[in-house]
Coordinates of C-alpha atoms and ligand atoms in Angstrom, one line a residue:
M40 CA 12.2 20.9 -34.1
E41 CA 9.6 19.4 -30.7
L42 CA 11.5 17.7 -27.8
P43 CA 11.6 14.2 -27.4
F44 CA 10.3 12.5 -24.5
A45 CA 13.0 11.9 -21.7
E46 CA 13.3 10.0 -17.9
S47 CA 13.6 12.9 -15.4
W48 CA 16.5 11.2 -13.6
K49 CA 20.0 10.2 -14.7
I50 CA 21.6 7.0 -13.4
K51 CA 24.1 7.2 -10.9
M52 CA 24.3 3.4 -10.0
V53 CA 23.7 0.1 -12.0
E54 CA 24.2 -4.0 -11.9
P55 CA 25.1 -5.8 -14.5
I56 CA 21.9 -8.9 -15.6
R57 CA 23.2 -11.6 -17.8
K58 CA 21.8 -13.7 -20.7
S59 CA 21.2 -17.3 -20.8
T60 CA 21.1 -19.9 -23.6
R61 CA 17.9 -21.9 -24.3
E62 CA 19.4 -24.2 -23.3
E63 CA 20.3 -23.2 -20.1
R64 CA 16.9 -21.8 -19.9
E65 CA 15.2 -25.3 -20.3
K66 CA 17.1 -27.2 -17.8
W67 CA 16.4 -24.5 -14.8
L68 CA 12.9 -24.2 -16.5
A69 CA 12.7 -28.0 -15.6
E70 CA 14.5 -27.7 -12.2
A71 CA 11.7 -25.1 -11.7
N72 CA 9.3 -27.3 -12.5
Y73 CA 7.5 -24.9 -14.5
N74 CA 7.2 -22.6 -12.0
V75 CA 8.5 -19.1 -12.6
F76 CA 8.2 -18.5 -9.2
Q77 CA 10.8 -21.8 -8.7
L78 CA 14.0 -19.8 -10.8
A79 CA 16.9 -18.9 -9.4
A80 CA 17.1 -14.8 -9.8
D81 CA 20.3 -14.7 -11.5
H82 CA 19.0 -17.8 -14.5
V83 CA 16.4 -14.4 -15.0
Y84 CA 17.3 -12.1 -18.0
I85 CA 14.8 -9.6 -17.7
D86 CA 12.5 -9.5 -14.4
C87 CA 8.8 -8.3 -14.7
L88 CA 8.2 -10.7 -12.5
T89 CA 6.6 -8.1 -10.2
D90 CA 6.9 -4.2 -9.2
S91 CA 7.2 -4.8 -5.6
G92 CA 10.2 -3.9 -3.3
T93 CA 12.1 -4.0 -7.5
G94 CA 12.2 -0.1 -7.7
A95 CA 15.6 1.6 -7.2
M96 CA 16.0 4.2 -4.7
S97 CA 16.6 7.8 -5.7
D98 CA 19.7 9.5 -4.1
R99 CA 18.4 11.2 -1.6
Q100 CA 16.7 8.7 -0.6
W101 CA 20.1 6.7 0.1
A102 CA 20.9 9.9 1.7
A103 CA 18.5 9.5 3.7
L104 CA 19.4 5.7 4.9
M105 CA 22.0 6.7 6.0
M106 CA 21.0 9.0 9.1
G107 CA 17.7 6.5 9.9
D108 CA 17.4 6.8 13.7
E109 CA 17.1 3.5 15.1
S110 CA 16.0 4.0 18.0
Y111 CA 13.5 1.5 19.5
A112 CA 11.2 4.0 20.9
G113 CA 10.1 7.9 19.4
S114 CA 12.7 7.2 16.9
R115 CA 12.6 10.4 14.6
S116 CA 12.7 8.9 11.0
F117 CA 9.3 7.9 12.7
Y118 CA 8.4 10.9 12.7
E119 CA 9.3 12.0 9.3
L120 CA 7.5 9.7 7.9
R121 CA 4.6 10.0 9.6
D122 CA 4.7 14.0 9.0
V123 CA 4.9 13.6 5.0
I124 CA 2.0 10.8 5.5
C125 CA 0.3 13.1 7.1
R126 CA 1.0 16.1 4.5
L127 CA 0.2 14.4 2.1
T128 CA -3.2 12.9 3.4
G129 CA -4.4 14.4 6.1
F130 CA -4.4 10.8 8.0
S131 CA -3.1 11.7 11.6
Y132 CA -2.3 8.0 13.4
V133 CA 0.4 6.1 11.4
I134 CA 1.1 2.4 12.4
P135 CA 4.6 1.4 10.3
T136 CA 4.3 -2.3 9.5
H137 CA 6.6 -4.5 7.4
Q138 CA 4.3 -4.7 3.8
G139 CA 1.4 -4.7 3.1
R140 CA -0.3 -7.6 3.5
A141 CA 0.9 -6.7 7.5
A142 CA -1.2 -3.6 7.3
E143 CA -3.2 -5.7 7.0
N144 CA -3.3 -7.6 9.6
V145 CA -3.0 -6.1 11.7
L146 CA -5.8 -3.3 11.2
F147 CA -8.0 -6.7 9.9
S148 CA -7.5 -8.0 13.4
A149 CA -9.0 -5.0 15.1
L150 CA -12.2 -4.7 12.5
I151 CA -13.1 -7.9 10.8
K152 CA -15.4 -10.9 12.6
E153 CA -16.5 -14.6 11.6
G154 CA -19.4 -13.6 9.2
D155 CA -18.5 -10.2 8.5
V156 CA -18.6 -8.8 3.9
A157 CA -16.2 -5.8 3.5
P158 CA -17.4 -4.9 -0.4
G159 CA -15.1 -3.4 -3.0
N160 CA -13.3 -3.3 -6.1
S161 CA -10.9 -6.2 -7.0
H162 CA -8.7 -7.6 -3.4
F163 CA -5.5 -8.3 -3.9
D164 CA -4.9 -11.5 -3.1
T165 CA -3.7 -10.8 1.1
T166 CA -6.4 -8.7 1.3
K167 CA -8.8 -11.3 0.4
G168 CA -6.7 -14.2 2.2
H169 CA -6.9 -11.6 5.4
I170 CA -10.8 -11.4 5.2
E171 CA -11.5 -15.2 3.9
S172 CA -8.8 -16.2 7.1
R173 CA -11.5 -13.9 9.2
K174 CA -14.4 -16.5 8.2
A175 CA -15.9 -13.1 6.0
V176 CA -16.3 -12.8 2.7
A177 CA -15.0 -10.4 0.1
L178 CA -17.1 -8.9 -1.9
D179 CA -16.3 -7.6 -5.4
C180 CA -17.9 -5.3 -6.8
T181 CA -15.8 -4.0 -9.7
V182 CA -17.2 -2.8 -12.6
D183 CA -17.8 -5.5 -15.5
E184 CA -16.2 -3.1 -17.7
A185 CA -13.0 -4.6 -16.3
K186 CA -13.3 -8.6 -18.0
N187 CA -13.1 -7.3 -21.3
T188 CA -10.2 -6.6 -22.2
Q189 CA -10.6 -5.0 -25.7
L190 CA -12.9 -2.5 -24.2
E191 CA -11.2 1.1 -23.4
V192 CA -12.2 3.0 -20.6
P193 CA -10.1 4.8 -19.0
F194 CA -11.2 4.2 -15.4
K195 CA -12.0 0.1 -15.2
G196 CA -10.9 0.0 -11.5
N197 CA -14.3 1.4 -10.2
V198 CA -16.4 0.2 -7.5
D199 CA -19.7 -0.7 -9.5
I200 CA -21.6 1.3 -7.2
K201 CA -25.5 -0.2 -7.9
K202 CA -23.7 -3.7 -7.0
L203 CA -21.7 -1.7 -4.0
E204 CA -25.0 -0.7 -2.7
A205 CA -27.4 -4.1 -3.1
A206 CA -24.8 -5.3 -0.9
L207 CA -25.1 -1.8 1.0
E208 CA -28.9 -2.8 1.3
K209 CA -28.9 -6.3 1.9
D210 CA -26.2 -6.6 4.8
A211 CA -25.0 -3.4 6.2
D212 CA -25.0 -5.0 9.6
K213 CA -22.1 -7.0 9.1
I214 CA -20.1 -4.3 6.8
P215 CA -17.5 -3.1 8.7
F216 CA -15.7 -0.6 5.7
I217 CA -15.5 -0.7 1.8
I218 CA -12.0 -1.4 1.0
V219 CA -11.7 0.3 -2.5
T220 CA -8.1 -0.8 -4.5
I221 CA -5.9 1.9 -6.0
T222 CA -4.4 1.0 -8.8
N223 CA -7.1 -1.4 -9.0
N224 CA -4.0 -4.0 -9.7
T225 CA -6.5 -7.4 -10.3
A226 CA -8.2 -5.5 -12.9
G227 CA -4.6 -4.6 -14.8
G228 CA -3.9 -1.6 -12.3
Q229 CA -6.6 0.0 -13.5
P230 CA -7.2 3.8 -11.9
V231 CA -10.1 4.6 -9.9
S232 CA -11.9 8.2 -11.0
M233 CA -12.1 11.1 -8.6
Q234 CA -15.6 11.0 -9.0
N235 CA -16.1 7.0 -8.5
L236 CA -14.4 7.5 -5.2
R237 CA -16.6 10.9 -4.6
D238 CA -19.4 7.9 -4.3
V239 CA -18.5 5.3 -2.1
R240 CA -17.7 7.9 -0.3
R241 CA -21.8 9.5 -0.7
V242 CA -23.1 5.1 -0.3
A243 CA -20.4 4.7 2.7
D244 CA -22.1 8.1 4.2
K245 CA -26.0 7.5 3.1
Y246 CA -25.4 3.7 5.3
N247 CA -23.1 5.3 8.1
K248 CA -19.7 3.4 7.2
R249 CA -16.6 4.0 7.0
V250 CA -14.1 3.3 3.9
I251 CA -10.4 2.0 3.2
F252 CA -8.5 2.1 0.7
D253 CA -5.8 -0.1 -0.2
S254 CA -2.9 2.3 -1.9
A255 CA -0.4 0.6 -2.8
R256 CA -0.1 2.4 -6.1
F257 CA -2.8 5.7 -4.9
A258 CA 0.2 8.1 -7.4
E259 CA 0.1 6.1 -10.1
N260 CA -3.8 6.2 -9.8
A261 CA -3.2 10.2 -8.9
Y262 CA -1.6 11.0 -12.7
F263 CA -4.2 8.9 -13.8
I264 CA -7.1 11.3 -12.6
K265 CA -4.8 14.0 -13.6
T266 CA -4.7 13.0 -17.2
R267 CA -7.9 11.2 -17.9
E268 CA -10.7 12.8 -15.4
E269 CA -11.8 15.9 -16.2
G270 CA -10.7 19.1 -14.3
Y271 CA -8.2 17.5 -12.8
A272 CA -5.3 18.8 -15.2
D273 CA -4.3 22.1 -13.7
K274 CA -4.2 20.3 -10.6
S275 CA -0.3 18.5 -8.5
I276 CA -0.5 15.0 -7.9
K277 CA -0.2 16.5 -4.2
E278 CA -3.3 18.4 -4.6
I279 CA -4.8 15.2 -6.2
T280 CA -4.2 12.5 -3.5
R281 CA -4.7 14.6 -1.0
E282 CA -8.5 15.3 -2.4
M283 CA -8.8 11.4 -2.9
F284 CA -7.8 10.7 1.0
D285 CA -10.5 13.1 2.2
L286 CA -12.5 11.0 0.6
A287 CA -11.5 8.3 2.8
D288 CA -11.1 6.5 7.1
G289 CA -7.9 5.2 6.4
M290 CA -5.6 3.1 4.5
T291 CA -3.2 -0.2 4.5
M292 CA -0.6 0.6 2.5
S293 CA 2.7 -1.5 0.8
A294 CA 5.8 1.1 0.5
K295 CA 7.1 -0.9 -2.0
K296 CA 5.3 -0.2 -4.9
D297 CA 4.6 3.5 -5.1
G298 CA 6.7 4.7 -2.0
I299 CA 9.7 2.8 -3.8
V300 CA 11.1 1.8 -0.9
N301 CA 12.2 -2.4 -0.9
M302 CA 10.6 -3.4 2.0
G303 CA 8.2 -1.8 4.4
G304 CA 4.1 -0.3 4.8
F305 CA 1.8 1.3 7.0
I306 CA -1.8 2.0 8.3
A307 CA -3.1 5.6 8.2
T308 CA -6.3 6.6 9.8
R309 CA -7.7 9.9 10.2
H310 CA -10.1 7.9 13.8
E311 CA -8.4 7.7 17.5
D312 CA -11.1 4.7 17.8
W313 CA -9.2 2.9 14.8
Y314 CA -5.7 3.6 16.0
E315 CA -6.3 2.6 19.1
A316 CA -7.8 -0.8 18.5
A317 CA -5.5 -2.0 16.1
K318 CA -2.8 -0.6 18.3
K319 CA -3.0 -3.2 20.4
F320 CA -2.3 -6.0 17.5
C321 CA 1.1 -3.8 16.2
I322 CA 2.9 -4.6 18.8
P323 CA 2.8 -8.1 18.9
F324 CA 2.6 -8.6 15.3
E325 CA 5.1 -6.4 14.3
G326 CA 6.5 -4.3 17.0
Y327 CA 6.7 -0.7 18.7
L328 CA 4.7 1.6 17.9
T329 CA 7.1 4.0 16.1
Y330 CA 8.7 1.6 14.1
G331 CA 6.2 -1.6 13.9
G332 CA 7.8 -3.4 11.0
M333 CA 10.1 -1.2 9.7
N334 CA 14.1 -0.1 10.4
G335 CA 14.9 3.9 10.9
R336 CA 16.8 4.1 7.9
D337 CA 13.8 2.1 6.1
M338 CA 11.5 4.9 7.6
A339 CA 13.6 7.9 6.3
A340 CA 14.1 6.2 3.0
L341 CA 10.2 5.8 2.6
A342 CA 9.9 9.1 4.0
V343 CA 11.6 10.9 0.8
G344 CA 10.6 8.4 -1.3
L345 CA 6.5 9.6 -0.9
D346 CA 7.5 13.2 -0.9
E347 CA 9.4 12.2 -4.9
N348 CA 7.1 9.6 -5.7
T349 CA 3.7 12.3 -5.9
E350 CA 5.9 14.6 -8.5
F351 CA 4.3 14.7 -11.7
D352 CA 7.7 14.1 -13.5
N353 CA 9.2 11.0 -11.3
L354 CA 4.8 9.0 -12.6
D355 CA 5.4 10.6 -15.9
T356 CA 8.6 8.9 -17.0
R357 CA 7.0 5.7 -15.1
I358 CA 3.7 5.7 -16.7
K359 CA 5.0 7.0 -20.1
Q360 CA 7.4 3.3 -20.3
V361 CA 4.4 0.8 -19.4
Q362 CA 2.7 2.8 -22.4
F363 CA 6.0 2.7 -24.2
L364 CA 5.7 -1.3 -24.0
A365 CA 2.6 -1.3 -24.6
S366 CA 2.2 0.8 -28.1
L367 CA 5.4 -2.1 -29.3
L368 CA 2.6 -4.8 -28.6
D369 CA -0.2 -3.0 -30.1
E370 CA 2.3 -3.2 -33.0
Y371 CA 2.6 -6.5 -33.2
G372 CA -0.3 -7.1 -32.4
I373 CA -0.8 -8.9 -28.6
P374 CA -3.8 -8.4 -27.3
Y375 CA -3.8 -7.3 -23.5
Q376 CA -5.9 -5.5 -21.2
R377 CA -6.6 -1.9 -22.5
P378 CA -5.9 0.5 -21.9
A379 CA -2.3 0.2 -20.8
G380 CA -2.6 0.3 -17.0
G381 CA -0.2 2.3 -14.1
H382 CA 2.6 -0.8 -13.1
A383 CA 2.4 -3.1 -16.0
I384 CA 0.6 -4.9 -18.5
F385 CA -2.2 -8.1 -18.4
V386 CA -1.2 -10.1 -22.0
D387 CA -4.8 -11.6 -22.6
A388 CA -3.1 -15.1 -22.8
N389 CA -6.7 -17.0 -23.7
K390 CA -6.8 -14.6 -26.7
I391 CA -3.4 -15.5 -27.7
L392 CA -3.1 -19.3 -27.0
S393 CA -6.1 -20.5 -28.3
N394 CA -5.8 -23.6 -29.3
V395 CA -4.3 -24.1 -25.7
P396 CA -7.1 -25.8 -23.8
K397 CA -8.4 -23.9 -20.1
E398 CA -7.7 -26.9 -18.3
E399 CA -4.4 -26.7 -19.5
F400 CA -3.5 -23.1 -17.7
P401 CA -2.9 -21.3 -21.1
A402 CA -1.5 -17.9 -19.7
Q403 CA 0.8 -20.1 -17.4
T404 CA 2.2 -21.9 -21.1
L405 CA 2.3 -18.5 -21.9
T406 CA 4.4 -17.4 -19.1
I407 CA 6.8 -20.3 -19.9
E408 CA 7.2 -19.9 -23.4
L409 CA 8.2 -15.8 -22.6
Y410 CA 11.1 -16.6 -20.6
R411 CA 12.2 -20.4 -22.5
E412 CA 12.2 -17.8 -25.4
A413 CA 14.3 -14.9 -23.7
G414 CA 14.4 -15.0 -20.3
I415 CA 12.5 -13.1 -19.3
R416 CA 10.2 -14.0 -16.1
G417 CA 6.1 -12.6 -16.3
C418 CA 4.1 -14.2 -14.1
E419 CA 0.3 -15.9 -14.4
I420 CA -3.0 -13.9 -13.3
G421 CA -4.6 -16.3 -13.9
Y422 CA -6.2 -19.6 -13.8
I423 CA -3.8 -20.7 -10.9
L424 CA -3.7 -18.3 -9.0
A425 CA -7.4 -18.6 -8.9
D426 CA -6.6 -21.7 -6.9
R427 CA -9.8 -24.1 -6.2
D428 CA -13.5 -23.6 -5.1
P429 CA -13.1 -23.6 -1.8
I430 CA -16.9 -25.9 -1.1
T431 CA -16.0 -28.0 -4.7
R432 CA -12.1 -28.1 -5.7
E433 CA -12.7 -27.3 -8.5
N434 CA -10.8 -25.1 -10.6
R435 CA -12.2 -21.7 -11.7
F436 CA -12.3 -20.8 -15.0
G437 CA -14.4 -17.9 -14.5
G438 CA -11.7 -15.1 -14.6
L439 CA -9.1 -13.5 -16.7
D440 CA -6.2 -15.5 -17.5
L441 CA -3.9 -13.5 -18.3
L442 CA 0.8 -12.8 -18.6
R443 CA 1.3 -9.6 -16.2
L444 CA 4.6 -8.5 -16.8
C445 CA 4.8 -5.9 -14.4
I446 CA 7.9 -2.9 -14.9
A447 CA 10.3 -1.9 -11.9
R448 CA 10.3 1.4 -11.2
R449 CA 13.6 3.4 -12.3
V450 CA 15.7 -0.1 -12.9
Y451 CA 15.1 -1.1 -16.6
T452 CA 15.2 1.3 -20.0
D453 CA 12.8 1.6 -22.8
N454 CA 15.9 -1.1 -24.4
H455 CA 14.9 -3.3 -22.5
M456 CA 11.2 -2.9 -23.2
R457 CA 11.9 -3.3 -26.8
V458 CA 13.7 -6.8 -26.3
I459 CA 10.7 -7.7 -23.9
A460 CA 8.0 -7.0 -27.0
A461 CA 10.6 -8.8 -29.1
A462 CA 10.0 -12.0 -27.7
L463 CA 6.4 -12.0 -27.2
K464 CA 6.4 -11.3 -30.8
N465 CA 8.5 -14.1 -31.7
V466 CA 5.7 -16.0 -29.4
Y467 CA 3.2 -14.2 -30.4
D468 CA 4.4 -15.3 -34.0
R469 CA 4.4 -19.4 -33.2
R470 CA 1.0 -19.4 -30.9
N471 CA -1.2 -21.6 -33.6
E472 CA 2.1 -23.9 -33.3
I473 CA 1.6 -24.3 -28.6
T474 CA -1.4 -26.9 -28.6
R475 CA -0.7 -28.3 -25.4
G476 CA -0.2 -26.6 -22.1
V477 CA 0.9 -28.3 -18.8
E478 CA -0.8 -29.9 -15.5
I479 CA -0.2 -30.1 -12.0
V480 CA 1.5 -32.8 -10.4
W481 CA 1.6 -30.9 -6.7
E482 CA 0.0 -28.1 -5.6
A483 CA -0.3 -26.3 -1.7
P484 CA -4.7 -26.2 -0.6
L485 CA -4.2 -21.9 -0.9
M486 CA -2.2 -20.0 -2.9
R487 CA -0.7 -22.5 -5.0
H488 CA 0.3 -20.9 -7.8
F489 CA 3.8 -19.4 -5.4
T490 CA 4.6 -23.4 -5.2
V491 CA 2.5 -25.6 -7.9
K492 CA 4.5 -28.3 -9.4
L493 CA 3.8 -28.7 -13.2
R494 CA 4.7 -30.7 -16.3
P495 CA 4.5 -29.9 -19.9
L496 CA 2.0 -31.6 -22.4
G497 CA 2.0 -32.7 -25.1
Ligands
LIG734 N1 -1.9 -4.6 -2.1 C1 -1.9 -4.8 -3.0 C2 -3.3 -3.9 -4.1 C3 -0.9 -5.2 -3.6 O1 -0.4 -5.3 -5.0 C4 0.0 -6.1 -2.7 C5 1.3 -7.0 -2.7 C6 -0.3 -5.9 -1.7 C7 -1.9 -5.0 -0.9 C8 0.2 -6.3 -0.6 O2 1.6 -5.7 -0.1 O3 3.2 -7.2 -1.0 O4 3.6 -5.4 0.3 O5 2.4 -7.0 1.4 N2 1.6 -6.9 -4.2 C9 2.3 -7.1 -4.6 C10 2.1 -8.2 -6.4 C11 2.5 -8.5 -4.6 O6 3.0 -8.3 -6.9 O7 0.8 -7.0 -6.9 P1 2.6 -6.6 0.2

């Protein structure tokens, strides 16, 4: 008999979690103004809010933590981290930052000015925020296939090369760099193929432009290249990683994802001029150059995390768990962005709560229903997150309306996946009874989803 698949690790330390009653959840939801960001984490049974900073470190990482060098300048832990990054990416200049958005803040302060255009695949919210707050444009050139959740294509995170070329043709002098997010979080944790990265490089070279990778989930991207793209099955994740970064000029990194640490990030580049320019902003915004926003111990744990998470078995365990959850949803007929992404399942709320008008936020309604059902916290990646149009102030209903269920790395077991799927099925089975959604009572002018106050209708 063939042995079944199993995790590539065993558990050394556990953290209790607690179920709640429906009455308790009803009360907590009302206190949170029906916004799951406002819930106390202790009131959550299974937390799928994000895969960012929520992973479980390995024993080797915890051991490295104890060895961290907290020297203000010249910390040994910095050099360890720099060496690992250099080995994995080929970039020799490294600036640590406290998380991914801080890396964006430091690098973009040096590179972006008013009136610029930064084309790429779907920019993450903070990336977009750091571009737009500098009065520049984040131009989304993602392939159109990403908008159809039911289309099964292997690299739905790709950049549409025609759209990119058109942007360069039109605005070459306003473009400081092209930015490619690997994997494409906004499109559903969808990967970008090596061929697409090569095509981006070719276009960039033609127009003499540089390329940045937003690399939060670069290792998962390498896994998908290995398992889905022709010619890569026999290459190691580290070889693929190096080949990807050979096509870029620099990277911003949120180490809270594929670095498997709870906090941290960095900038890395092969260009001295970018390093020199970014340095000037690192010191006032983050800290001295050999710690940026990080503790020595956290840099030490990150160096180990990066090395571990560029090994196939670790990634295989993780992605197979996300795919296991997807297979259960397939069994129950629940629609999600296909194929399953690297770090999360993005449930297509519009297709499920088709009786809830878009003005009443179907994905947010589904998020609330799933919490009500079983204390599972996902998050809306939809119309509330999309904010209002800055000029007309109308809600932006043009994109997808999804419930994102993120899976933390090395935290939950497949039994938890079964609970998530069953709870979602229970909501799905009563979908036709759900005819009303929510209305906004109060919202912030920008990034409203974190603090929005809602009221249930009907
Ligand atoms: N880039 C991508 C692709 C991200 O997904 C994130 C964060 C960032 C940059 C910013 O990094 O949080 O360390 O400042 N994504 C988290 C998420 C918050 O839930 O998807 P950060």
